[in-house]
Amino acid sequence: MKIEVIQADITKLAVDAIVNAAKSSLMGGGGVDGAIHRAGGPSILAECKVIRNRQGDCPAGEAVITGAGKLPAQYVIHTVGPIWNGGDSGEPEKLRNCYLNALKLAAQHDVKTIAFSNISTGVYGYPKKQAAQIALSAVKSFKAASVQKVIFACFDEENYDLYKELVE
Ligand code: AR6
């Protein structure tokens, strides 16, 4: 499995799946979530509503999958990161599960290339370096034949520099 670090707007990437940093309600919000729903159009929210009606809120660490509407990607995997609360409330395990559960869904849908946003490192306040270490170790521990390339799509310079340093 190849790992790549880029600085990009994840809504522009023509990969099989992009991973959204969603909220439990799956009803859209700000940050990367807002950008994905804006650029992808209303079908993504419509699919999220169907999922929510079926299974309720998505807890932190879990993930769900929808189509990608007008985006160049095929799928959007929505995962809910933990809200940083000092680090003793299970945040590291939940963040790790975000990456693992997103990859599991990707493998189930025969995804070959997947791009992750930097989950929890915006509004949810997760310290960026710790989050990057968890993201990388989770991805490296995952074994699935279908997933060939994992892209960390960093938006802000700080995350980009952190990931670059950790991957090299
Ligand atoms: N492409 C890639 N990354 C982006 C983009 C983009 N277009 N825009 C922002 N980022 P955040 P969270 C990066 O706050 O911390 C939402 O309101 C950003 O630089 O989007 O998990 C949800 O609805 C940051 O590194 O997600 C939830 O309520 C990263 O995306 C809540 O925010 C994550 O920042 C989730 O908070």
PDB file of C-alpha atoms and ligand atoms in Angstrom:
ATOM      1  CA  MET A   1       0.000   0.000   0.000  1.00  0.00           C
ATOM      2  CA  LYS A   2       1.395   3.350  -1.092  1.00  0.00           C
ATOM      3  CA  ILE A   3       1.117   6.379   1.206  1.00  0.00           C
ATOM      4  CA  GLU A   4       1.131   9.897  -0.205  1.00  0.00           C
ATOM      5  CA  VAL A   5       0.969  13.304   1.446  1.00  0.00           C
ATOM      6  CA  ILE A   6      -0.388  16.248  -0.493  1.00  0.00           C
ATOM      7  CA  GLN A   7      -1.691  19.710   0.271  1.00  0.00           C
ATOM      8  CA  ALA A   8      -5.090  19.952  -1.370  1.00  0.00           C
ATOM      9  CA  ASP A   9      -8.769  20.680  -1.227  1.00  0.00           C
ATOM     10  CA  ILE A  10     -10.124  17.150  -0.848  1.00  0.00           C
ATOM     11  CA  THR A  11     -13.258  17.984  -2.865  1.00  0.00           C
ATOM     12  CA  LYS A  12     -11.114  18.278  -5.995  1.00  0.00           C
ATOM     13  CA  LEU A  13      -9.544  14.814  -5.860  1.00  0.00           C
ATOM     14  CA  ALA A  14     -10.480  12.196  -8.449  1.00  0.00           C
ATOM     15  CA  VAL A  15      -9.918   9.200  -6.193  1.00  0.00           C
ATOM     16  CA  ASP A  16     -12.235   6.285  -5.471  1.00  0.00           C
ATOM     17  CA  ALA A  17     -13.149   7.560  -2.001  1.00  0.00           C
ATOM     18  CA  ILE A  18     -12.611  10.678   0.072  1.00  0.00           C
ATOM     19  CA  VAL A  19     -13.020  10.653   3.840  1.00  0.00           C
ATOM     20  CA  ASN A  20     -15.090  13.394   5.422  1.00  0.00           C
ATOM     21  CA  ALA A  21     -14.690  14.634   9.001  1.00  0.00           C
ATOM     22  CA  ALA A  22     -18.396  14.554   9.806  1.00  0.00           C
ATOM     23  CA  LYS A  23     -20.432  15.136  12.949  1.00  0.00           C
ATOM     24  CA  SER A  24     -22.562  12.504  14.686  1.00  0.00           C
ATOM     25  CA  SER A  25     -25.797  13.740  13.145  1.00  0.00           C
ATOM     26  CA  LEU A  26     -24.296  13.314   9.637  1.00  0.00           C
ATOM     27  CA  MET A  27     -26.232  16.445   8.719  1.00  0.00           C
ATOM     28  CA  GLY A  28     -23.338  18.550   7.423  1.00  0.00           C
ATOM     29  CA  GLY A  29     -21.525  21.410   9.089  1.00  0.00           C
ATOM     30  CA  GLY A  30     -18.502  23.632   8.582  1.00  0.00           C
ATOM     31  CA  GLY A  31     -14.895  22.850   7.692  1.00  0.00           C
ATOM     32  CA  VAL A  32     -14.247  20.006   5.300  1.00  0.00           C
ATOM     33  CA  ASP A  33     -17.778  18.640   5.911  1.00  0.00           C
ATOM     34  CA  GLY A  34     -19.301  21.900   4.641  1.00  0.00           C
ATOM     35  CA  ALA A  35     -16.942  21.971   1.662  1.00  0.00           C
ATOM     36  CA  ILE A  36     -17.848  18.391   0.648  1.00  0.00           C
ATOM     37  CA  HIS A  37     -21.609  18.935   0.883  1.00  0.00           C
ATOM     38  CA  ARG A  38     -21.382  22.271  -0.973  1.00  0.00           C
ATOM     39  CA  ALA A  39     -19.292  20.901  -3.805  1.00  0.00           C
ATOM     40  CA  GLY A  40     -21.014  17.506  -4.002  1.00  0.00           C
ATOM     41  CA  GLY A  41     -24.582  18.805  -4.039  1.00  0.00           C
ATOM     42  CA  PRO A  42     -27.726  17.672  -2.208  1.00  0.00           C
ATOM     43  CA  SER A  43     -27.595  13.934  -3.003  1.00  0.00           C
ATOM     44  CA  ILE A  44     -24.924  13.353  -0.334  1.00  0.00           C
ATOM     45  CA  LEU A  45     -27.075  14.832   2.427  1.00  0.00           C
ATOM     46  CA  ALA A  46     -30.089  12.903   1.137  1.00  0.00           C
ATOM     47  CA  GLU A  47     -28.118   9.648   1.461  1.00  0.00           C
ATOM     48  CA  CYS A  48     -26.891  10.649   4.915  1.00  0.00           C
ATOM     49  CA  LYS A  49     -30.506  11.197   5.996  1.00  0.00           C
ATOM     50  CA  VAL A  50     -31.470   7.700   4.859  1.00  0.00           C
ATOM     51  CA  ILE A  51     -28.575   6.238   6.844  1.00  0.00           C
ATOM     52  CA  ARG A  52     -29.447   8.283   9.914  1.00  0.00           C
ATOM     53  CA  ASN A  53     -33.105   7.289   9.770  1.00  0.00           C
ATOM     54  CA  ARG A  54     -32.009   3.674   9.635  1.00  0.00           C
ATOM     55  CA  GLN A  55     -29.309   3.622  12.317  1.00  0.00           C
ATOM     56  CA  GLY A  56     -29.434   6.912  14.223  1.00  0.00           C
ATOM     57  CA  ASP A  57     -26.442   9.065  15.092  1.00  0.00           C
ATOM     58  CA  CYS A  58     -22.998   7.902  14.047  1.00  0.00           C
ATOM     59  CA  PRO A  59     -20.823   7.601  17.152  1.00  0.00           C
ATOM     60  CA  ALA A  60     -17.237   8.884  17.231  1.00  0.00           C
ATOM     61  CA  GLY A  61     -14.889   6.359  15.651  1.00  0.00           C
ATOM     62  CA  GLU A  62     -17.525   4.889  13.330  1.00  0.00           C
ATOM     63  CA  ALA A  63     -17.931   5.474   9.597  1.00  0.00           C
ATOM     64  CA  VAL A  64     -20.637   5.328   6.914  1.00  0.00           C
ATOM     65  CA  ILE A  65     -20.445   5.520   3.126  1.00  0.00           C
ATOM     66  CA  THR A  66     -22.423   7.429   0.498  1.00  0.00           C
ATOM     67  CA  GLY A  67     -22.048   8.316  -3.133  1.00  0.00           C
ATOM     68  CA  ALA A  68     -20.163  11.497  -3.954  1.00  0.00           C
ATOM     69  CA  GLY A  69     -22.772  13.462  -5.951  1.00  0.00           C
ATOM     70  CA  LYS A  70     -21.054  15.917  -8.277  1.00  0.00           C
ATOM     71  CA  LEU A  71     -17.591  15.363  -6.832  1.00  0.00           C
ATOM     72  CA  PRO A  72     -14.912  13.690  -8.952  1.00  0.00           C
ATOM     73  CA  ALA A  73     -14.589  10.923  -6.330  1.00  0.00           C
ATOM     74  CA  GLN A  74     -16.872   7.849  -6.410  1.00  0.00           C
ATOM     75  CA  TYR A  75     -17.667   7.641  -2.708  1.00  0.00           C
ATOM     76  CA  VAL A  76     -17.627   9.783   0.394  1.00  0.00           C
ATOM     77  CA  ILE A  77     -16.829   7.926   3.596  1.00  0.00           C
ATOM     78  CA  HIS A  78     -18.116   9.961   6.529  1.00  0.00           C
ATOM     79  CA  THR A  79     -16.370   9.327   9.798  1.00  0.00           C
ATOM     80  CA  VAL A  80     -16.951  11.118  13.084  1.00  0.00           C
ATOM     81  CA  GLY A  81     -13.800  12.109  14.893  1.00  0.00           C
ATOM     82  CA  PRO A  82     -13.601  12.508  18.662  1.00  0.00           C
ATOM     83  CA  ILE A  83     -13.877  15.966  20.171  1.00  0.00           C
ATOM     84  CA  TRP A  84     -10.588  16.655  21.976  1.00  0.00           C
ATOM     85  CA  ASN A  85     -11.174  16.769  25.702  1.00  0.00           C
ATOM     86  CA  GLY A  86      -7.654  16.510  27.095  1.00  0.00           C
ATOM     87  CA  GLY A  87      -6.856  13.030  25.783  1.00  0.00           C
ATOM     88  CA  ASP A  88      -8.111  10.860  28.663  1.00  0.00           C
ATOM     89  CA  SER A  89     -11.616  10.350  27.303  1.00  0.00           C
ATOM     90  CA  GLY A  90     -10.739   7.680  24.771  1.00  0.00           C
ATOM     91  CA  GLU A  91      -9.839  10.175  22.045  1.00  0.00           C
ATOM     92  CA  PRO A  92      -6.813   8.259  20.687  1.00  0.00           C
ATOM     93  CA  GLU A  93      -8.709   4.957  20.269  1.00  0.00           C
ATOM     94  CA  LYS A  94     -11.672   6.731  18.710  1.00  0.00           C
ATOM     95  CA  LEU A  95      -9.463   8.568  16.241  1.00  0.00           C
ATOM     96  CA  ARG A  96      -7.654   5.347  15.356  1.00  0.00           C
ATOM     97  CA  ASN A  97     -11.029   3.654  14.795  1.00  0.00           C
ATOM     98  CA  CYS A  98     -12.023   6.440  12.386  1.00  0.00           C
ATOM     99  CA  TYR A  99      -9.163   5.506  10.098  1.00  0.00           C
ATOM    100  CA  LEU A 100      -9.613   1.744  10.492  1.00  0.00           C
ATOM    101  CA  ASN A 101     -13.386   1.798  10.003  1.00  0.00           C
ATOM    102  CA  ALA A 102     -13.066   4.078   6.972  1.00  0.00           C
ATOM    103  CA  LEU A 103     -10.530   1.676   5.463  1.00  0.00           C
ATOM    104  CA  LYS A 104     -12.763  -1.300   6.217  1.00  0.00           C
ATOM    105  CA  LEU A 105     -15.656   0.318   4.350  1.00  0.00           C
ATOM    106  CA  ALA A 106     -13.303   1.217   1.529  1.00  0.00           C
ATOM    107  CA  ALA A 107     -12.151  -2.388   1.214  1.00  0.00           C
ATOM    108  CA  GLN A 108     -15.766  -3.606   1.209  1.00  0.00           C
ATOM    109  CA  HIS A 109     -16.462  -1.298  -1.742  1.00  0.00           C
ATOM    110  CA  ASP A 110     -13.373  -2.319  -3.662  1.00  0.00           C
ATOM    111  CA  VAL A 111     -11.809   1.117  -3.283  1.00  0.00           C
ATOM    112  CA  LYS A 112      -8.274   1.308  -4.640  1.00  0.00           C
ATOM    113  CA  THR A 113      -7.378   4.906  -3.853  1.00  0.00           C
ATOM    114  CA  ILE A 114      -8.611   6.753  -0.787  1.00  0.00           C
ATOM    115  CA  ALA A 115      -7.921  10.280   0.452  1.00  0.00           C
ATOM    116  CA  PHE A 116      -8.259  11.221   4.104  1.00  0.00           C
ATOM    117  CA  SER A 117      -8.877  14.666   5.521  1.00  0.00           C
ATOM    118  CA  ASN A 118      -7.136  15.406   8.823  1.00  0.00           C
ATOM    119  CA  ILE A 119      -9.983  14.203  11.007  1.00  0.00           C
ATOM    120  CA  SER A 120     -10.669  16.038  14.299  1.00  0.00           C
ATOM    121  CA  THR A 121      -7.855  18.560  13.801  1.00  0.00           C
ATOM    122  CA  GLY A 122     -10.100  21.531  13.024  1.00  0.00           C
ATOM    123  CA  VAL A 123     -13.173  22.464  15.050  1.00  0.00           C
ATOM    124  CA  TYR A 124     -12.788  19.318  17.190  1.00  0.00           C
ATOM    125  CA  GLY A 125      -9.411  20.535  18.444  1.00  0.00           C
ATOM    126  CA  TYR A 126      -7.302  17.355  18.370  1.00  0.00           C
ATOM    127  CA  PRO A 127      -3.588  18.240  18.678  1.00  0.00           C
ATOM    128  CA  LYS A 128      -2.324  17.955  15.121  1.00  0.00           C
ATOM    129  CA  LYS A 129       0.917  16.086  15.724  1.00  0.00           C
ATOM    130  CA  GLN A 130      -0.739  13.420  17.879  1.00  0.00           C
ATOM    131  CA  ALA A 131      -3.538  13.074  15.345  1.00  0.00           C
ATOM    132  CA  ALA A 132      -1.065  12.647  12.491  1.00  0.00           C
ATOM    133  CA  GLN A 133       0.854   9.950  14.373  1.00  0.00           C
ATOM    134  CA  ILE A 134      -2.355   8.027  15.034  1.00  0.00           C
ATOM    135  CA  ALA A 135      -3.525   8.413  11.437  1.00  0.00           C
ATOM    136  CA  LEU A 136      -0.271   7.050  10.057  1.00  0.00           C
ATOM    137  CA  SER A 137       0.034   4.156  12.454  1.00  0.00           C
ATOM    138  CA  ALA A 138      -3.589   3.128  11.856  1.00  0.00           C
ATOM    139  CA  VAL A 139      -3.184   3.207   8.091  1.00  0.00           C
ATOM    140  CA  LYS A 140       0.102   1.296   8.207  1.00  0.00           C
ATOM    141  CA  SER A 141      -1.473  -1.415  10.370  1.00  0.00           C
ATOM    142  CA  PHE A 142      -4.328  -1.970   7.935  1.00  0.00           C
ATOM    143  CA  LYS A 143      -4.067  -4.867   5.522  1.00  0.00           C
ATOM    144  CA  ALA A 144      -6.500  -5.103   2.623  1.00  0.00           C
ATOM    145  CA  ALA A 145      -5.697  -6.223  -0.866  1.00  0.00           C
ATOM    146  CA  SER A 146      -8.011  -3.775  -2.626  1.00  0.00           C
ATOM    147  CA  VAL A 147      -6.710  -0.532  -1.120  1.00  0.00           C
ATOM    148  CA  GLN A 148      -3.574   0.340  -3.069  1.00  0.00           C
ATOM    149  CA  LYS A 149      -3.039   3.995  -2.292  1.00  0.00           C
ATOM    150  CA  VAL A 150      -3.785   6.142   0.751  1.00  0.00           C
ATOM    151  CA  ILE A 151      -3.504   9.895   0.331  1.00  0.00           C
ATOM    152  CA  PHE A 152      -3.388  12.255   3.286  1.00  0.00           C
ATOM    153  CA  ALA A 153      -5.003  15.381   1.884  1.00  0.00           C
ATOM    154  CA  CYS A 154      -3.762  18.136   4.161  1.00  0.00           C
ATOM    155  CA  PHE A 155      -5.439  21.492   3.861  1.00  0.00           C
ATOM    156  CA  ASP A 156      -3.474  23.656   6.250  1.00  0.00           C
ATOM    157  CA  GLU A 157       0.284  24.119   6.088  1.00  0.00           C
ATOM    158  CA  GLU A 158       0.819  22.880   9.645  1.00  0.00           C
ATOM    159  CA  ASN A 159      -0.722  19.470   8.947  1.00  0.00           C
ATOM    160  CA  TYR A 160       1.057  19.220   5.611  1.00  0.00           C
ATOM    161  CA  ASP A 161       4.455  19.843   7.221  1.00  0.00           C
ATOM    162  CA  LEU A 162       3.718  17.390  10.043  1.00  0.00           C
ATOM    163  CA  TYR A 163       2.663  14.593   7.727  1.00  0.00           C
ATOM    164  CA  LYS A 164       5.576  15.196   5.373  1.00  0.00           C
ATOM    165  CA  GLU A 165       8.007  14.911   8.243  1.00  0.00           C
ATOM    166  CA  LEU A 166       6.353  11.783   9.685  1.00  0.00           C
ATOM    167  CA  VAL A 167       6.111   9.965   6.372  1.00  0.00           C
ATOM    168  CA  GLU A 168       9.699  10.644   5.327  1.00  0.00           C
TER     169      GLU A 168
HETATM  170  N1  AR6 B   1     -10.201  19.812   2.051  1.00  0.00           N
HETATM  171  C1  AR6 B   1      -9.400  19.141   2.912  1.00  0.00           C
HETATM  172  N2  AR6 B   1      -9.296  19.466   4.213  1.00  0.00           N
HETATM  173  C2  AR6 B   1     -10.013  20.513   4.670  1.00  0.00           C
HETATM  174  C3  AR6 B   1     -10.879  21.272   3.842  1.00  0.00           C
HETATM  175  C4  AR6 B   1     -10.948  20.879   2.459  1.00  0.00           C
HETATM  176  N3  AR6 B   1     -11.742  21.517   1.585  1.00  0.00           N
HETATM  177  N4  AR6 B   1     -11.449  22.245   4.621  1.00  0.00           N
HETATM  178  C5  AR6 B   1     -10.962  22.101   5.867  1.00  0.00           C
HETATM  179  N5  AR6 B   1     -10.082  21.069   5.904  1.00  0.00           N
HETATM  180  P1  AR6 B   1     -12.822  20.211  10.477  1.00  0.00           P
HETATM  181  P2  AR6 B   1     -13.157  18.286  12.686  1.00  0.00           P
HETATM  182  C6  AR6 B   1      -9.289  20.528   7.017  1.00  0.00           C
HETATM  183  O1  AR6 B   1     -13.069  21.342  11.394  1.00  0.00           O
HETATM  184  O2  AR6 B   1     -12.090  18.938  13.465  1.00  0.00           O
HETATM  185  C7  AR6 B   1     -17.603  20.276  10.979  1.00  0.00           C
HETATM  186  O3  AR6 B   1     -18.407  21.378  11.194  1.00  0.00           O
HETATM  187  C8  AR6 B   1      -8.940  21.435   8.170  1.00  0.00           C
HETATM  188  O4  AR6 B   1      -7.765  22.194   7.870  1.00  0.00           O
HETATM  189  O5  AR6 B   1     -13.441  20.230   9.120  1.00  0.00           O
HETATM  190  O6  AR6 B   1     -13.165  16.792  12.586  1.00  0.00           O
HETATM  191  C9  AR6 B   1     -18.348  18.959  11.151  1.00  0.00           C
HETATM  192  O7  AR6 B   1     -19.690  19.053  10.762  1.00  0.00           O
HETATM  193  C10 AR6 B   1      -8.677  20.449   9.294  1.00  0.00           C
HETATM  194  O8  AR6 B   1      -7.310  20.059   9.317  1.00  0.00           O
HETATM  195  O9  AR6 B   1     -13.248  18.800  11.145  1.00  0.00           O
HETATM  196  C11 AR6 B   1     -18.191  18.689  12.619  1.00  0.00           C
HETATM  197  O10 AR6 B   1     -19.152  19.361  13.374  1.00  0.00           O
HETATM  198  C12 AR6 B   1      -9.503  19.218   8.920  1.00  0.00           C
HETATM  199  O11 AR6 B   1     -10.061  19.508   7.626  1.00  0.00           O
HETATM  200  C13 AR6 B   1     -16.827  19.244  12.936  1.00  0.00           C
HETATM  201  O12 AR6 B   1     -16.587  20.250  11.970  1.00  0.00           O
HETATM  202  C14 AR6 B   1     -10.615  18.891   9.876  1.00  0.00           C
HETATM  203  O13 AR6 B   1     -11.237  20.076  10.334  1.00  0.00           O
HETATM  204  C15 AR6 B   1     -15.750  18.211  12.828  1.00  0.00           C
HETATM  205  O14 AR6 B   1     -14.532  18.758  13.292  1.00  0.00           O
END
